[in-house]
Amino acid sequence: MVSLIEPKTDRLHLRQWQFSDREPFAAMSANPQVMAFFPSILDRPASDGIVDTCQNLISLRGWGIWAVELLATAEFVGLVGLSIPGPNLPPSPCVEVLWRLAPQHWGHGYATEAASAALKVGFKQLHLQEIVSFVVPSNLRSRAVMARLNMVDSGSTFEHPELPVESHLREHCLYKLSRDEWLRSG
């Protein structure tokens, strides 16, 4: 049986998904503000499909894209975690750190705090040598989180193969963080 990794920070718990997460995640996934840098908002079946995939991968590996809750209230905040993108993605093979939070939780440092916990799992427990993140260049909020995580803008962009050629979201910039850089940054 796989041992689940469920990191905690001072304020947050990154944990396996629960049935009660489905409703707030669906609301978040249907919010145009949250989904501004995604091809579209998600309906409930698509949202539930993401939850199912996240749950299954955590059950299989012990880690993945976790549901994030506030320790003080057990309120669902969003998702944060580590993902293995498909082989068609130009930076693959790689492990990506990612996040998506409900807007009422923006501006509190939760994305940086939770992503830092995910990086710690990746580098200390999984012994990864590098973790990447990628984003649409105009997504300045996520790029700011990447900078706070000490991730380095590679200076290169790539066309996301899962998006239509005519999509304004197709271009992505790539950030990287090596294990050595992470250790040096403390």
Short mmCIF file of C-alpha atoms in Angstrom, two decimals:
data_model
loop_
_atom_site.label_atom_id
_atom_site.label_comp_id
_atom_site.label_asym_id
_atom_site.label_seq_id
_atom_site.Cartn_x
_atom_site.Cartn_y
_atom_site.Cartn_z
CA MET A 1 0.00 0.00 0.00
CA VAL A 2 1.24 3.47 -0.93
CA SER A 3 1.87 5.87 1.93
CA LEU A 4 0.05 9.18 1.36
CA ILE A 5 2.06 12.37 1.60
CA GLU A 6 -0.12 15.19 2.94
CA PRO A 7 2.04 18.20 3.82
CA LYS A 8 1.03 20.88 6.28
CA THR A 9 2.25 24.43 6.64
CA ASP A 10 1.53 26.93 9.39
CA ARG A 11 -1.86 27.69 7.84
CA LEU A 12 -2.62 25.04 5.24
CA HIS A 13 -3.12 21.31 4.78
CA LEU A 14 -2.41 19.78 1.37
CA ARG A 15 -4.41 16.57 1.42
CA GLN A 16 -6.19 13.86 -0.48
CA TRP A 17 -9.48 14.96 -2.02
CA GLN A 18 -12.77 14.41 -0.19
CA PHE A 19 -16.31 14.28 -1.53
CA SER A 20 -17.03 17.62 0.18
CA ASP A 21 -14.38 19.30 -2.04
CA ARG A 22 -16.35 18.67 -5.21
CA GLU A 23 -18.88 21.49 -4.79
CA PRO A 24 -16.41 24.30 -3.98
CA PHE A 25 -14.01 23.04 -6.67
CA ALA A 26 -16.83 23.04 -9.23
CA ALA A 27 -17.77 26.60 -8.23
CA MET A 28 -14.14 27.66 -8.56
CA SER A 29 -13.82 25.92 -11.95
CA ALA A 30 -16.95 27.68 -13.24
CA ASN A 31 -15.64 31.11 -12.21
CA PRO A 32 -14.47 33.14 -15.26
CA GLN A 33 -12.00 35.06 -13.08
CA VAL A 34 -10.31 31.85 -11.88
CA MET A 35 -10.35 30.33 -15.37
CA ALA A 36 -9.17 33.45 -17.23
CA PHE A 37 -5.97 31.74 -18.39
CA PHE A 38 -7.63 28.43 -19.29
CA PRO A 39 -9.48 27.69 -22.53
CA SER A 40 -12.88 27.76 -20.81
CA ILE A 41 -14.74 27.40 -17.56
CA LEU A 42 -15.61 23.83 -16.57
CA ASP A 43 -19.01 22.28 -16.13
CA ARG A 44 -19.66 19.97 -13.17
CA PRO A 45 -18.82 16.68 -14.97
CA ALA A 46 -15.47 18.08 -16.20
CA SER A 47 -14.70 19.48 -12.75
CA ASP A 48 -15.56 16.17 -11.08
CA GLY A 49 -13.36 14.42 -13.64
CA ILE A 50 -10.37 16.49 -12.51
CA VAL A 51 -11.10 15.61 -8.88
CA ASP A 52 -11.31 11.92 -9.79
CA THR A 53 -7.98 12.07 -11.64
CA CYS A 54 -6.27 13.91 -8.77
CA GLN A 55 -7.66 11.43 -6.21
CA ASN A 56 -6.60 8.42 -8.26
CA LEU A 57 -3.06 9.68 -8.86
CA ILE A 58 -2.55 10.49 -5.17
CA SER A 59 -3.84 7.02 -4.27
CA LEU A 60 -1.46 5.48 -6.80
CA ARG A 61 1.69 7.51 -6.05
CA GLY A 62 1.09 8.96 -2.59
CA TRP A 63 1.51 12.50 -3.96
CA GLY A 64 0.09 14.68 -6.71
CA ILE A 65 -2.28 17.60 -6.98
CA TRP A 66 -3.74 18.00 -3.52
CA ALA A 67 -6.87 19.72 -2.26
CA VAL A 68 -5.81 22.60 -0.02
CA GLU A 69 -7.69 23.57 3.12
CA LEU A 70 -7.21 26.17 5.80
CA LEU A 71 -6.09 24.49 9.01
CA ALA A 72 -8.04 26.95 11.18
CA THR A 73 -11.42 26.37 9.51
CA ALA A 74 -11.04 23.30 7.22
CA GLU A 75 -12.32 25.54 4.41
CA PHE A 76 -11.43 24.45 0.85
CA VAL A 77 -8.98 26.92 -0.69
CA GLY A 78 -8.15 25.32 -4.04
CA LEU A 79 -5.65 22.90 -5.48
CA VAL A 80 -1.85 22.86 -5.35
CA GLY A 81 0.59 20.14 -6.16
CA LEU A 82 2.98 18.28 -8.36
CA SER A 83 2.02 16.90 -11.74
CA ILE A 84 3.70 14.93 -14.49
CA PRO A 85 2.63 16.58 -17.76
CA GLY A 86 1.97 14.53 -20.86
CA PRO A 87 4.87 13.55 -23.12
CA ASN A 88 3.78 15.93 -25.91
CA LEU A 89 4.51 19.00 -23.79
CA PRO A 90 7.83 20.54 -24.93
CA PRO A 91 9.52 20.58 -21.46
CA SER A 92 8.63 16.89 -20.86
CA PRO A 93 9.73 14.71 -19.25
CA CYS A 94 9.36 16.88 -16.18
CA VAL A 95 7.46 17.43 -12.95
CA GLU A 96 5.44 20.61 -12.68
CA VAL A 97 4.33 22.55 -9.61
CA LEU A 98 0.91 24.14 -10.09
CA TRP A 99 -1.85 25.92 -8.20
CA ARG A 100 -5.36 27.24 -8.63
CA LEU A 101 -7.18 28.98 -5.79
CA ALA A 102 -10.67 30.36 -5.29
CA PRO A 103 -10.61 34.17 -5.65
CA GLN A 104 -11.64 34.84 -2.04
CA HIS A 105 -8.31 33.24 -1.09
CA TRP A 106 -6.14 35.34 -3.41
CA GLY A 107 -3.77 37.87 -1.89
CA HIS A 108 -3.12 35.99 1.37
CA GLY A 109 0.08 34.21 0.32
CA TYR A 110 -1.62 30.80 0.21
CA ALA A 111 -0.44 29.91 -3.31
CA THR A 112 3.19 30.60 -2.42
CA GLU A 113 2.90 28.83 0.95
CA ALA A 114 1.26 25.72 -0.49
CA ALA A 115 3.51 25.58 -3.57
CA SER A 116 6.55 25.87 -1.27
CA ALA A 117 5.28 22.82 0.61
CA ALA A 118 4.85 20.98 -2.70
CA LEU A 119 8.41 21.89 -3.73
CA LYS A 120 9.69 20.58 -0.40
CA VAL A 121 7.95 17.25 -1.05
CA GLY A 122 9.42 17.14 -4.55
CA PHE A 123 12.98 17.88 -3.55
CA LYS A 124 13.24 16.30 -0.08
CA GLN A 125 10.94 13.29 -0.26
CA LEU A 126 10.84 12.47 -3.98
CA HIS A 127 14.46 13.52 -4.60
CA LEU A 128 13.61 15.30 -7.84
CA GLN A 129 16.47 17.19 -9.47
CA GLU A 130 14.29 19.87 -11.09
CA ILE A 131 10.71 21.13 -10.93
CA VAL A 132 9.19 23.37 -13.57
CA SER A 133 6.18 25.61 -13.89
CA PHE A 134 4.70 27.19 -16.99
CA VAL A 135 2.15 29.86 -17.60
CA VAL A 136 0.63 32.16 -20.19
CA PRO A 137 3.01 35.19 -20.25
CA SER A 138 0.23 37.65 -19.35
CA ASN A 139 -0.65 35.74 -16.15
CA LEU A 140 1.28 38.12 -13.93
CA ARG A 141 -0.18 36.81 -10.65
CA SER A 142 1.16 33.30 -11.25
CA ARG A 143 4.47 34.64 -12.53
CA ALA A 144 4.79 36.60 -9.27
CA VAL A 145 4.23 33.38 -7.30
CA MET A 146 6.94 31.69 -9.39
CA ALA A 147 9.33 34.53 -8.57
CA ARG A 148 8.52 34.26 -4.84
CA LEU A 149 9.29 30.53 -5.09
CA ASN A 150 12.73 31.46 -6.50
CA MET A 151 11.90 29.78 -9.78
CA VAL A 152 13.95 31.08 -12.68
CA ASP A 153 12.35 32.32 -15.90
CA SER A 154 14.11 30.26 -18.58
CA GLY A 155 13.61 33.09 -21.06
CA SER A 156 12.02 30.71 -23.52
CA THR A 157 8.44 30.10 -24.52
CA PHE A 158 6.68 27.16 -26.11
CA GLU A 159 3.38 26.49 -27.83
CA HIS A 160 1.11 24.37 -25.63
CA PRO A 161 0.18 21.42 -27.86
CA GLU A 162 -3.21 20.85 -26.21
CA LEU A 163 -4.48 24.30 -27.19
CA PRO A 164 -5.69 25.31 -30.66
CA VAL A 165 -3.16 27.11 -32.84
CA GLU A 166 -5.38 30.20 -32.97
CA SER A 167 -5.75 30.41 -29.16
CA HIS A 168 -4.35 33.51 -27.46
CA LEU A 169 -3.43 31.15 -24.56
CA ARG A 170 -1.22 28.83 -26.62
CA GLU A 171 2.11 30.53 -25.82
CA HIS A 172 3.58 29.62 -22.41
CA CYS A 173 6.73 30.76 -20.65
CA LEU A 174 8.77 28.22 -18.73
CA TYR A 175 10.15 28.59 -15.20
CA LYS A 176 12.55 26.13 -13.59
CA LEU A 177 13.97 25.41 -10.15
CA SER A 178 16.77 22.92 -9.57
CA ARG A 179 17.19 21.01 -6.35
CA ASP A 180 20.56 22.73 -5.81
CA GLU A 181 19.01 26.20 -6.27
CA TRP A 182 16.19 25.27 -3.90
CA LEU A 183 18.65 24.09 -1.25
CA ARG A 184 20.73 27.28 -1.62
CA SER A 185 17.63 29.49 -1.21
CA GLY A 186 16.95 27.88 2.17
#
